[in-house]
GROMACS .gro file of C-alpha atoms in nm:
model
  322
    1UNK     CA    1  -1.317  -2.612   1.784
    2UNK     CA    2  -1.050  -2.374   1.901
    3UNK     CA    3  -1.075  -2.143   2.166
    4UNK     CA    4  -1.084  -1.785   2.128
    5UNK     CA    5  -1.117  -1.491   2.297
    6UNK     CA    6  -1.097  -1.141   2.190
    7UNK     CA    7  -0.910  -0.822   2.313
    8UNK     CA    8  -1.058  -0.504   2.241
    9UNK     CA    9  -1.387  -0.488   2.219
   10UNK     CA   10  -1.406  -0.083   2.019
   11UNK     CA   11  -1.564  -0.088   1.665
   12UNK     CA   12  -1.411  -0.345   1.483
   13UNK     CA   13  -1.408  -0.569   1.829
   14UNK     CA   14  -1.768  -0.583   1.860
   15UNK     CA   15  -1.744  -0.706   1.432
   16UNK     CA   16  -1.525  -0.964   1.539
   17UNK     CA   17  -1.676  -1.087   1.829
   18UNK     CA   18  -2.004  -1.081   1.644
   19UNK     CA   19  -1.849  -1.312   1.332
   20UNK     CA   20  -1.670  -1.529   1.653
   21UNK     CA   21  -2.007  -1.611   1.731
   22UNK     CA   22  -2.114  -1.767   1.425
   23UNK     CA   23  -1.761  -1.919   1.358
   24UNK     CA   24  -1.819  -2.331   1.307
   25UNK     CA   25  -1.440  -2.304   1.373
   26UNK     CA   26  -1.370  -2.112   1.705
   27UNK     CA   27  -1.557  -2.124   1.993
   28UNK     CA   28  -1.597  -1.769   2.120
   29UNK     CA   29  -1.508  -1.809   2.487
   30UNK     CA   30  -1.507  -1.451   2.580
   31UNK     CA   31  -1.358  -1.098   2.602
   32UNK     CA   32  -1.144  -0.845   2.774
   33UNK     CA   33  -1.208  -0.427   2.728
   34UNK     CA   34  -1.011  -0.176   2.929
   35UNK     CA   35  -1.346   0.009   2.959
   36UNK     CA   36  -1.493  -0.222   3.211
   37UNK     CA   37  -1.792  -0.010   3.188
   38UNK     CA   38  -1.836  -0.028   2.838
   39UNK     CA   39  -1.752  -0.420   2.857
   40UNK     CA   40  -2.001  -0.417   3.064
   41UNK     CA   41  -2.299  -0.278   2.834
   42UNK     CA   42  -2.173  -0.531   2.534
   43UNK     CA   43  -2.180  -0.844   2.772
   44UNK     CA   44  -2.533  -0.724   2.895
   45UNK     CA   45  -2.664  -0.647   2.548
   46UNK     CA   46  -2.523  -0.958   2.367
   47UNK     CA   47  -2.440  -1.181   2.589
   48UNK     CA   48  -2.074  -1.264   2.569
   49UNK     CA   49  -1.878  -1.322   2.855
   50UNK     CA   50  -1.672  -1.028   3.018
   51UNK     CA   51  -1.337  -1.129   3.227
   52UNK     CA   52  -1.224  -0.842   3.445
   53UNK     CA   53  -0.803  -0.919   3.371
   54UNK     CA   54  -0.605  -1.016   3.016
   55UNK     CA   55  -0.445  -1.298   3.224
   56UNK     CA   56  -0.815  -1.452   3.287
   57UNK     CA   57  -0.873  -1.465   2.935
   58UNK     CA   58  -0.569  -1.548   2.812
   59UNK     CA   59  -0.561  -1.835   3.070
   60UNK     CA   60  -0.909  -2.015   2.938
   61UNK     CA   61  -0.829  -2.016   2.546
   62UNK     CA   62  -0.641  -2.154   2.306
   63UNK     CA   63  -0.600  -1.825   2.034
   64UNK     CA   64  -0.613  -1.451   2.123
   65UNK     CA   65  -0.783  -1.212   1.899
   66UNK     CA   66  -0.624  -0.866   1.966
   67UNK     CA   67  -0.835  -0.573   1.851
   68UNK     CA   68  -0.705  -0.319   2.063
   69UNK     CA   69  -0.537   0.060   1.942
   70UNK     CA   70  -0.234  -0.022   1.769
   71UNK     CA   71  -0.063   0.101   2.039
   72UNK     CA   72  -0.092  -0.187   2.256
   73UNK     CA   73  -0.065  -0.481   2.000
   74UNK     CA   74   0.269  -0.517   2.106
   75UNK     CA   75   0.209  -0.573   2.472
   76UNK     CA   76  -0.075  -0.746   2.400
   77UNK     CA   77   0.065  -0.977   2.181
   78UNK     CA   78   0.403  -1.050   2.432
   79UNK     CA   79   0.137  -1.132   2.705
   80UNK     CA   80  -0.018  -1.394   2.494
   81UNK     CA   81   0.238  -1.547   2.319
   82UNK     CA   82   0.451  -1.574   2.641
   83UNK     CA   83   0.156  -1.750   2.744
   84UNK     CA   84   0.172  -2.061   2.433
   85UNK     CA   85  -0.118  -1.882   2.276
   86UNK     CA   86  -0.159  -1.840   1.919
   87UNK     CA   87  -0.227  -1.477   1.813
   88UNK     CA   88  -0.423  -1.302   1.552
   89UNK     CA   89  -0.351  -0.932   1.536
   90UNK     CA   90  -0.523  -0.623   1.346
   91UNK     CA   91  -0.357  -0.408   1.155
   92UNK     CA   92  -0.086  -0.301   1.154
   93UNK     CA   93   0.098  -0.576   1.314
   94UNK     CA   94   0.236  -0.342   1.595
   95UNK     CA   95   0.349   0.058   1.619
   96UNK     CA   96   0.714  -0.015   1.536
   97UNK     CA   97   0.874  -0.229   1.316
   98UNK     CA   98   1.110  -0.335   1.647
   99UNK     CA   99   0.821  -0.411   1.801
  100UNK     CA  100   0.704  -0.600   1.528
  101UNK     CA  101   1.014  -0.775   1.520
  102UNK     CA  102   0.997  -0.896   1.823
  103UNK     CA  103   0.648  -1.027   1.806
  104UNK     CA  104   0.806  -1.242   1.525
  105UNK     CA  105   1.086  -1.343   1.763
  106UNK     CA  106   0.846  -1.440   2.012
  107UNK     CA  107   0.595  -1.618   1.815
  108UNK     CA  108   0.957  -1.855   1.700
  109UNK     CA  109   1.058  -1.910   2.082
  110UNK     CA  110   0.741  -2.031   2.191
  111UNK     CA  111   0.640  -2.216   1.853
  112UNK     CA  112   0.288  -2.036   1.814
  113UNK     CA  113   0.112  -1.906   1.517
  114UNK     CA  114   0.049  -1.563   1.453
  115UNK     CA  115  -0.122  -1.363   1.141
  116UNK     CA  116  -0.240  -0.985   1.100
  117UNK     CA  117  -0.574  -0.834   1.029
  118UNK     CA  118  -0.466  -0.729   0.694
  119UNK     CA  119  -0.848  -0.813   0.540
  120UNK     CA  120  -0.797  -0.680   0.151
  121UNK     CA  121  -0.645  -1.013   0.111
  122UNK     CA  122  -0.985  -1.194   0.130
  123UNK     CA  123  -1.159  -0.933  -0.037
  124UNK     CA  124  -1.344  -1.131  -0.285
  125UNK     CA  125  -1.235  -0.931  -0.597
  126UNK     CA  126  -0.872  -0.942  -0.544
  127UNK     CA  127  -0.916  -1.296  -0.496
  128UNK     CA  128  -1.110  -1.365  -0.810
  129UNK     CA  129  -0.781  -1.181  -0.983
  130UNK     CA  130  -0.488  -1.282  -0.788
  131UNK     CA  131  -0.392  -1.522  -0.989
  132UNK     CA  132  -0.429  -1.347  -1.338
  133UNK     CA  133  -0.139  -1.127  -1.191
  134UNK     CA  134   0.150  -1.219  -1.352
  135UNK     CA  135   0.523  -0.950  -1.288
  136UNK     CA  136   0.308  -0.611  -1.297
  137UNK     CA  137   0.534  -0.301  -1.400
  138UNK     CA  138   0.299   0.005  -1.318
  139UNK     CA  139   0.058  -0.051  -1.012
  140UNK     CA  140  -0.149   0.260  -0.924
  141UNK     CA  141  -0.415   0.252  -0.643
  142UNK     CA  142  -0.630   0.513  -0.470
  143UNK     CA  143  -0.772   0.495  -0.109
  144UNK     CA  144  -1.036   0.744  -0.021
  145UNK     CA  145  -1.242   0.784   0.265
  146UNK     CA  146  -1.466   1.062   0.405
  147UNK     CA  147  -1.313   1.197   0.712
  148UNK     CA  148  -1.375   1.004   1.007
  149UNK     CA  149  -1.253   1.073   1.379
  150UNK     CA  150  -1.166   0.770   1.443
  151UNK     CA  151  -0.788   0.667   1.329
  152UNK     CA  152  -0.671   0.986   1.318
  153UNK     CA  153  -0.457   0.917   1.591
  154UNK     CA  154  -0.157   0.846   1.319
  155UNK     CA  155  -0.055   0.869   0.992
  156UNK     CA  156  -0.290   0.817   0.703
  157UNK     CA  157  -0.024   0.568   0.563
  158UNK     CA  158  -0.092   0.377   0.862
  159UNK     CA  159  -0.470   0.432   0.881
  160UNK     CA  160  -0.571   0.340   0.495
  161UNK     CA  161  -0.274   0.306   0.268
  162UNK     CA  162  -0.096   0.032   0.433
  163UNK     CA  163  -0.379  -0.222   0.323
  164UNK     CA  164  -0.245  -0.125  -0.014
  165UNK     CA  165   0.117  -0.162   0.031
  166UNK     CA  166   0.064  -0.514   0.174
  167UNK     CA  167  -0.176  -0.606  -0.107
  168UNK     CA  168   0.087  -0.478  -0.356
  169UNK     CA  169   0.400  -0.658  -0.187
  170UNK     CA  170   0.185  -1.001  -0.196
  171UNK     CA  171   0.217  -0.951  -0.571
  172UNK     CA  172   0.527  -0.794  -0.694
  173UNK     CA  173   0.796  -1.073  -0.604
  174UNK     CA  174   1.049  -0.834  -0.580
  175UNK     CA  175   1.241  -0.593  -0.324
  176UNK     CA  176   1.179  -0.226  -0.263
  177UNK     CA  177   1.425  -0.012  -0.387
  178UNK     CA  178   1.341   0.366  -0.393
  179UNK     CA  179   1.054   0.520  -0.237
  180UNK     CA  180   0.970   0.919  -0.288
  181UNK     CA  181   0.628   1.043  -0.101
  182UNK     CA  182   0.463   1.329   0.030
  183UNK     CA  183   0.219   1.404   0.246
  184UNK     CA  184  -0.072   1.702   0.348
  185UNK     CA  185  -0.164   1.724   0.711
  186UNK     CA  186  -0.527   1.876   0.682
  187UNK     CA  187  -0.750   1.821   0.996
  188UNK     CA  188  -0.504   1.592   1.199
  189UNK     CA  189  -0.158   1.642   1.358
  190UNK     CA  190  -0.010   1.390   1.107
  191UNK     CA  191  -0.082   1.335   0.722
  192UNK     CA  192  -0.449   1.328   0.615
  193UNK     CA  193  -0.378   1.256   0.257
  194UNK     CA  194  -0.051   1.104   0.134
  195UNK     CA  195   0.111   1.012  -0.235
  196UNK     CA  196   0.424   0.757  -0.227
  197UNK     CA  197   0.594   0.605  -0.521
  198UNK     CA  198   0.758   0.298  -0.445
  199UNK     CA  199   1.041   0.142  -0.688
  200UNK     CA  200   1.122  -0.214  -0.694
  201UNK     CA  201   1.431  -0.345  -0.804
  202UNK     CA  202   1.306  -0.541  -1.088
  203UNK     CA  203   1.170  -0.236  -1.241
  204UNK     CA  204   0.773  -0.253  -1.154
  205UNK     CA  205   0.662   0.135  -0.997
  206UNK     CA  206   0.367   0.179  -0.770
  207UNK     CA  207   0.238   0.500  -0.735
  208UNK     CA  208   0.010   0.466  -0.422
  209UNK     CA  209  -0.304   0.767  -0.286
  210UNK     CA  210  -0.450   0.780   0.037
  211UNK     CA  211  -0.674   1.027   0.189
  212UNK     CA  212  -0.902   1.053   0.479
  213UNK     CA  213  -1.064   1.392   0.394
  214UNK     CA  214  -1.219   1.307   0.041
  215UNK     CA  215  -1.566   1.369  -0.066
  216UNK     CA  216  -1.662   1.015  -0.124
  217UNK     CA  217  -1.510   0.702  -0.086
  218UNK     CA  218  -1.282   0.515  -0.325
  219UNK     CA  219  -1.037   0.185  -0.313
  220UNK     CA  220  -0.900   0.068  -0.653
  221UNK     CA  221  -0.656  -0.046  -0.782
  222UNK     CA  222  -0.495  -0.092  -1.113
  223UNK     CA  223  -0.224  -0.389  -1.255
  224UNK     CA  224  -0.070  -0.314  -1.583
  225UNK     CA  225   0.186  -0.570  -1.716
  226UNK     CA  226   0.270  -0.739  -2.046
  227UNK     CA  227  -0.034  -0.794  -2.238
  228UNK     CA  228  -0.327  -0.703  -1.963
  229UNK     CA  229  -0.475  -0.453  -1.755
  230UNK     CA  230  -0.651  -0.590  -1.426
  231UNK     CA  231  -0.903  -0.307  -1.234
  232UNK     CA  232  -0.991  -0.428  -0.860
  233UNK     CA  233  -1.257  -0.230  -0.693
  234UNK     CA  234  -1.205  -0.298  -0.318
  235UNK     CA  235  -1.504  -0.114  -0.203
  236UNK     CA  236  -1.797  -0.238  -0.470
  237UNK     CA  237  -1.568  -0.544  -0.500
  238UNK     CA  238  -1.550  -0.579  -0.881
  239UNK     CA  239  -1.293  -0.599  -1.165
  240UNK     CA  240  -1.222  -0.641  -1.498
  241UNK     CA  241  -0.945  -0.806  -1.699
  242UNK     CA  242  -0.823  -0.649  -2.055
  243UNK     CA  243  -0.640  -0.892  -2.241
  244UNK     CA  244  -0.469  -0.902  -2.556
  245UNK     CA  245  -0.300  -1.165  -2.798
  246UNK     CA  246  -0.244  -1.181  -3.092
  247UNK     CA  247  -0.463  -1.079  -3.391
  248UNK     CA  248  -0.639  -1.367  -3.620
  249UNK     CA  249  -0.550  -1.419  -3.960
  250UNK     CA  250  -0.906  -1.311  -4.041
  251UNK     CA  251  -1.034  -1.120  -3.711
  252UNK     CA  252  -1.465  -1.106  -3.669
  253UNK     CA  253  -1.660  -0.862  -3.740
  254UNK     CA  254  -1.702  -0.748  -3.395
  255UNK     CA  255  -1.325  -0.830  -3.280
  256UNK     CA  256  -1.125  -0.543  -3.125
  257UNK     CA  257  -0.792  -0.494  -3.309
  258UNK     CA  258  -0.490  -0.301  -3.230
  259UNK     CA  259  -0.241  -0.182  -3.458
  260UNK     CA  260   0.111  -0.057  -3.345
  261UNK     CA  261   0.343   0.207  -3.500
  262UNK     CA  262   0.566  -0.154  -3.581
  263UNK     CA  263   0.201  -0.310  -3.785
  264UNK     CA  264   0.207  -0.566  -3.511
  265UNK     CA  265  -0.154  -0.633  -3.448
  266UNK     CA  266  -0.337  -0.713  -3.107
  267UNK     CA  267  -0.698  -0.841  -3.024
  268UNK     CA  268  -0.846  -0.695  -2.734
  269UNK     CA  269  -1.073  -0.869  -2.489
  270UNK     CA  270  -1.251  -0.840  -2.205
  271UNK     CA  271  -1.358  -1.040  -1.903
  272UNK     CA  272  -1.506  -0.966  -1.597
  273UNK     CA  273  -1.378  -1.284  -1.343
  274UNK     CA  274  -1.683  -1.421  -1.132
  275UNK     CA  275  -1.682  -1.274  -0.781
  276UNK     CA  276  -1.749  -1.520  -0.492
  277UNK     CA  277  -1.919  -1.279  -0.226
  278UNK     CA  278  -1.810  -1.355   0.150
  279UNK     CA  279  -1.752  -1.219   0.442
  280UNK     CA  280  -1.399  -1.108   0.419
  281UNK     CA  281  -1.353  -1.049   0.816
  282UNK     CA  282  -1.503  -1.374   0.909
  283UNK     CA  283  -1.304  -1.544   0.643
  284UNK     CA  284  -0.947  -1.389   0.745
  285UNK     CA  285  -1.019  -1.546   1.126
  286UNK     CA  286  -1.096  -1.875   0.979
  287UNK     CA  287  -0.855  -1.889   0.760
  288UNK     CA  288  -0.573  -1.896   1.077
  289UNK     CA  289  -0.817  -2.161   1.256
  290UNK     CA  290  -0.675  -2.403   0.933
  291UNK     CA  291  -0.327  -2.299   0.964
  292UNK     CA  292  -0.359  -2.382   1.365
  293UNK     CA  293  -0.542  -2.712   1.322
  294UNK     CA  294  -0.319  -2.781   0.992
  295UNK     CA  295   0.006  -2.679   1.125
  296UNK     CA  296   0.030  -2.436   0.763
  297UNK     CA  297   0.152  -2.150   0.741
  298UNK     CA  298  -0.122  -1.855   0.766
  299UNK     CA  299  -0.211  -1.634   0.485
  300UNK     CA  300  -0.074  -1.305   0.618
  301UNK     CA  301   0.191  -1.409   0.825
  302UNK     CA  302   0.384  -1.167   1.091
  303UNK     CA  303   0.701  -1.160   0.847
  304UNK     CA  304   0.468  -1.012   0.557
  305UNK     CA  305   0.309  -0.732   0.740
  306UNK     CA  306   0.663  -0.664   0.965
  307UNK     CA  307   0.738  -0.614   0.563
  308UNK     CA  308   0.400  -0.337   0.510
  309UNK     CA  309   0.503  -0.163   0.848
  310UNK     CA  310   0.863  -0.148   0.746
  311UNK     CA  311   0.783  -0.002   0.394
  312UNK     CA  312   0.517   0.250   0.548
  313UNK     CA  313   0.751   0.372   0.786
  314UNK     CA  314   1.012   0.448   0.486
  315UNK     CA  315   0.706   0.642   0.335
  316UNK     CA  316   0.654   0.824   0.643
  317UNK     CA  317   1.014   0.914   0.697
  318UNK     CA  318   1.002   1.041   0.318
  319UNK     CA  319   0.763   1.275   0.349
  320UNK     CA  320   0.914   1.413   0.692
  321UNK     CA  321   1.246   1.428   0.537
  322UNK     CA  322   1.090   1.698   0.276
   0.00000   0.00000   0.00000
């Protein structure tokens, strides 16, 4: 088993260290919290260990599990991997794509593996349709969320919509070419809700919503290309497929035909792909235990969300720019 400890031990630390627990891959050696005092109360209430420096902890593991505010990835992540320790970071990968870069750099000079928290990957009903997504054209997705304090601290492109962007580049095999956005600030300093078509240069559009103020809360997203539609609900994690081919000679009685302005005929059906329920989180961090142990290459690797942060930061600079 592979030793881990965890940096950050906020909201989503005290998730991670929790799943860390229960991993049959990593052995959960311990954590590190700025708020010694709040380190404190978790290591009393659930018994994980609490070093008092980064270097401690970095010094008795084998893989460092930064959780921290974005704002420190970056050092974070230069401490460890200066250190020959493999690094799993949330995301985004870092607050600048230079920093980013230079994670990547890093992580090449001292031959460790790194991959980002970007969890929509393992969501069970994108993987159930991943593979039934073949060149999509249009791609439209909506991320809603009832306002919450926490992550307000920047952009909502970097809060919520950046899962979607890296979702939607792990798709579309193809490079950005235009990108037009705008965005409201509401409640915050920066954008609360934001709207950002992106253009890629073999034609495919993605018009992508984000919003931290809504009513309820909402993540879908739609795939049209040639011959299908493909719904993924993030949030209740369901979807659907909508296929057609061509029509029979002699369709059923209960067959869904099409008929275009040209008399070419379509059938229409449906399926709904069989969900495998997991625990997305847990999955993620196990998921870079294999690519350590099987020298692969991780699932979301540094490059791909450099690649999210650079294309939410030419969102960002679209909307300032109007």
């Amino acid at each position: 088993m592979l030793k881990i400890g965890v940096l950050g031990a906020g909201h989503l630390g005290k998730i991670h260290l929790r799943l860390l627990q229960q991993s049959e891959k990593f052995e959960l050696v311990g954590f590190y919290d700025e708020n010694q005092e709040n380190g404190a109360k978790i290591a009393a209430e659930f018994g994980y260990k609490q070093f008092d420096t980064i270097a401690k902890l970095i010094h008795a593991v084998d893989v460092i599990d930064i959780v921290t505010p974005t704002l420190s990835h970056y050092k974070c992540a230069k401490v460890a991997i200066k250190s020959g320790k493999h690094v799993f970071i949330e995301k985004p990968i870092a607050t600048t794509v230079e920093e980013a870069e230079e994670i990547i750099a890093l992580a090449n000079e001292y031959k460790v593996k790194g991959q980002v928290g970007h969890v929509e990957r393992f969501n069970p009903a994108f993987i159930a349709t991943k593979n039934m997504i073949e060149n999509p054209m249009f791609i439209e997705t909506h991320r809603l969320a009832e306002f919450n304090p926490r992550g307000t601290d920047v952009p909502v492109v970097l809060d919520l919509m950046i899962h979607d962007i890296d979702a939607i580049l792990s798709v579309v095999n193809s490079k950005v070419k235009n990108i037009h956005a705008s965005g409201v600030s509401v409640i915050s300093e920066t954008p609360d809700i934001a709207n950002a078509r992106i253009e890629f240069e073999n034609g495919c559009v993605a018009n992508l919503t984000s919003s931290r103020i809504s009513m309820k809360n909402m993540r879908k997203t739609r795939f049209f290309q040639k011959d299908a539609y493909i719904s993924v609900d993030f949030l209740e994690k369901k979807c659907e497929v909508v296929k057609m081919k061509d029509a029979p000679e002699v369709p059923g009685d209960f067959d869904m035909i099409l008929q275009n302005a040209e008399g070419v005929k379509k059938q229409i059906y449906f399926s709904n792909p069989e969900v495998q329920q997991n625990n997305a989180i847990l999955d993620e961090l196990e998921s870079f235990a294999d690519a350590i142990t099987n020298d692969t290459t991780p699932v979301v690797t540094l490059e791909q969300a450099t690649n999210a942060l650079r294309v939410a930061y030419q969102i960002i600079d679209s909307m300032e720019n109007k």
